[in-house]
Amino acid sequence: QARHHLARLRGKDRLATPFYEVELDILGALARPEGMDEEQTRRLLERLRKIEHVSLNDAMLERLARHALALDAPDLAARTFAELAGRDPQGRQRWLDEAARWYLASGEPLPA
């Protein structure tokens, strides 16, 4: 049913649609009992990295970061949380803490 709604969205919201498509694919892959193989993870992560952040609202951007973590990409999550810190003055400290945590986890201590 979600894919049906997504098909109707195509053309109306061309900036957010790619996010929703990859999000559905990630959630579907994570739900499978056998999980994901390396190639599937790589392809999903590649698609996630291509998403235009400017087209996403803050809630979508947070989900993008969480999906990056699920795909073992702390570097992408860190950059995304840092972007959220710049967008959300009230949640700035929370997002900076998340960004620092995942920059360190990705082996990039300088931005942290």
mmCIF file of C-alpha atoms in Angstrom:
data_model
loop_
_atom_site.group_PDB
_atom_site.id
_atom_site.type_symbol
_atom_site.label_atom_id
_atom_site.label_comp_id
_atom_site.label_asym_id
_atom_site.label_seq_id
_atom_site.Cartn_x
_atom_site.Cartn_y
_atom_site.Cartn_z
ATOM 1 C CA GLN A 1 0.000 0.000 0.000
ATOM 2 C CA ALA A 2 2.873 2.388 0.747
ATOM 3 C CA ARG A 3 4.289 1.782 -2.726
ATOM 4 C CA HIS A 4 0.889 2.598 -4.235
ATOM 5 C CA HIS A 5 0.843 5.954 -2.433
ATOM 6 C CA LEU A 6 4.438 6.560 -3.456
ATOM 7 C CA ALA A 7 3.569 5.932 -7.104
ATOM 8 C CA ARG A 8 0.872 8.599 -6.831
ATOM 9 C CA LEU A 9 3.394 11.005 -5.295
ATOM 10 C CA ARG A 10 5.834 10.717 -8.208
ATOM 11 C CA GLY A 11 5.754 13.858 -10.261
ATOM 12 C CA LYS A 12 4.152 15.877 -7.477
ATOM 13 C CA ASP A 13 7.070 15.846 -5.057
ATOM 14 C CA ARG A 14 10.085 14.890 -7.116
ATOM 15 C CA LEU A 15 12.547 15.999 -4.435
ATOM 16 C CA ALA A 16 11.212 13.895 -1.554
ATOM 17 C CA THR A 17 10.173 10.859 -3.608
ATOM 18 C CA PRO A 18 13.712 9.398 -3.881
ATOM 19 C CA PHE A 19 13.990 9.511 -0.095
ATOM 20 C CA TYR A 20 10.706 7.682 0.379
ATOM 21 C CA GLU A 21 11.684 5.068 -2.221
ATOM 22 C CA VAL A 22 14.992 4.239 -0.592
ATOM 23 C CA GLU A 23 13.436 4.378 2.869
ATOM 24 C CA LEU A 24 10.856 1.754 1.877
ATOM 25 C CA ASP A 25 13.593 -0.435 0.409
ATOM 26 C CA ILE A 26 15.743 -0.115 3.543
ATOM 27 C CA LEU A 27 12.848 -0.909 5.860
ATOM 28 C CA GLY A 28 11.883 -3.882 3.707
ATOM 29 C CA ALA A 29 15.435 -5.215 3.666
ATOM 30 C CA LEU A 30 15.826 -4.777 7.421
ATOM 31 C CA ALA A 31 12.559 -6.626 8.026
ATOM 32 C CA ARG A 32 13.662 -9.739 6.137
ATOM 33 C CA PRO A 33 14.766 -12.528 8.498
ATOM 34 C CA GLU A 34 17.818 -13.281 6.342
ATOM 35 C CA GLY A 35 18.892 -9.639 6.483
ATOM 36 C CA MET A 36 20.945 -7.926 3.793
ATOM 37 C CA ASP A 37 24.053 -9.067 2.017
ATOM 38 C CA GLU A 38 27.004 -6.734 1.445
ATOM 39 C CA GLU A 39 26.008 -5.882 -2.113
ATOM 40 C CA GLN A 40 22.459 -4.948 -1.156
ATOM 41 C CA THR A 41 23.743 -2.843 1.726
ATOM 42 C CA ARG A 42 26.200 -1.105 -0.606
ATOM 43 C CA ARG A 43 23.483 -0.321 -3.174
ATOM 44 C CA LEU A 44 21.069 1.024 -0.557
ATOM 45 C CA LEU A 45 23.777 3.149 1.006
ATOM 46 C CA GLU A 46 24.761 4.531 -2.387
ATOM 47 C CA ARG A 47 21.149 5.562 -2.999
ATOM 48 C CA LEU A 48 20.891 7.074 0.474
ATOM 49 C CA ARG A 49 24.052 9.140 -0.105
ATOM 50 C CA LYS A 50 22.556 10.598 -3.311
ATOM 51 C CA ILE A 51 19.520 12.060 -1.555
ATOM 52 C CA GLU A 52 19.432 15.857 -1.733
ATOM 53 C CA HIS A 53 19.321 16.919 1.914
ATOM 54 C CA VAL A 54 17.915 20.321 1.083
ATOM 55 C CA SER A 55 14.722 18.628 -0.119
ATOM 56 C CA LEU A 56 14.101 16.939 3.245
ATOM 57 C CA ASN A 57 12.399 18.324 6.314
ATOM 58 C CA ASP A 58 14.037 17.812 9.707
ATOM 59 C CA ALA A 59 12.110 14.629 10.543
ATOM 60 C CA MET A 60 13.091 13.062 7.226
ATOM 61 C CA LEU A 61 16.684 14.141 7.716
ATOM 62 C CA GLU A 62 16.764 12.460 11.126
ATOM 63 C CA ARG A 63 15.386 9.269 9.575
ATOM 64 C CA LEU A 64 18.073 9.459 6.901
ATOM 65 C CA ALA A 65 20.713 9.578 9.639
ATOM 66 C CA ARG A 66 19.145 6.621 11.461
ATOM 67 C CA HIS A 67 19.008 4.621 8.221
ATOM 68 C CA ALA A 68 22.674 5.448 7.619
ATOM 69 C CA LEU A 69 23.470 3.955 11.014
ATOM 70 C CA ALA A 70 21.428 0.845 10.205
ATOM 71 C CA LEU A 71 23.533 0.482 7.045
ATOM 72 C CA ASP A 72 26.771 0.904 9.033
ATOM 73 C CA ALA A 73 27.598 4.362 7.673
ATOM 74 C CA PRO A 74 28.401 6.470 10.747
ATOM 75 C CA ASP A 75 30.157 9.069 8.569
ATOM 76 C CA LEU A 76 26.939 9.856 6.701
ATOM 77 C CA ALA A 77 24.967 9.849 9.950
ATOM 78 C CA ALA A 78 27.445 12.261 11.551
ATOM 79 C CA ARG A 79 27.261 14.743 8.670
ATOM 80 C CA THR A 80 23.480 14.511 8.669
ATOM 81 C CA PHE A 81 23.213 15.129 12.410
ATOM 82 C CA ALA A 82 25.577 18.098 12.014
ATOM 83 C CA GLU A 83 23.282 19.472 9.327
ATOM 84 C CA LEU A 84 20.320 19.069 11.679
ATOM 85 C CA ALA A 85 22.230 21.061 14.319
ATOM 86 C CA GLY A 86 22.444 23.933 11.859
ATOM 87 C CA ARG A 87 18.752 23.756 11.031
ATOM 88 C CA ASP A 88 17.257 23.275 14.490
ATOM 89 C CA PRO A 89 18.401 25.900 17.017
ATOM 90 C CA GLN A 90 16.321 24.391 19.829
ATOM 91 C CA GLY A 91 17.710 20.890 19.294
ATOM 92 C CA ARG A 92 21.192 22.073 18.359
ATOM 93 C CA GLN A 93 23.015 20.538 21.337
ATOM 94 C CA ARG A 94 21.286 17.194 20.912
ATOM 95 C CA TRP A 95 22.214 17.046 17.221
ATOM 96 C CA LEU A 96 25.785 18.162 17.894
ATOM 97 C CA ASP A 97 26.145 15.403 20.495
ATOM 98 C CA GLU A 98 24.879 12.848 17.977
ATOM 99 C CA ALA A 99 27.185 14.204 15.281
ATOM 100 C CA ALA A 100 30.214 14.071 17.586
ATOM 101 C CA ARG A 101 29.420 10.517 18.645
ATOM 102 C CA TRP A 102 29.196 9.271 15.072
ATOM 103 C CA TYR A 103 32.160 11.285 13.797
ATOM 104 C CA LEU A 104 34.233 9.528 16.465
ATOM 105 C CA ALA A 105 32.737 6.150 15.542
ATOM 106 C CA SER A 106 33.630 6.721 11.895
ATOM 107 C CA GLY A 107 37.251 7.521 12.745
ATOM 108 C CA GLU A 108 36.929 11.265 12.113
ATOM 109 C CA PRO A 109 37.762 12.868 15.478
ATOM 110 C CA LEU A 110 38.482 16.377 14.148
ATOM 111 C CA PRO A 111 34.890 17.361 13.303
ATOM 112 C CA ALA A 112 33.744 15.924 16.643
#
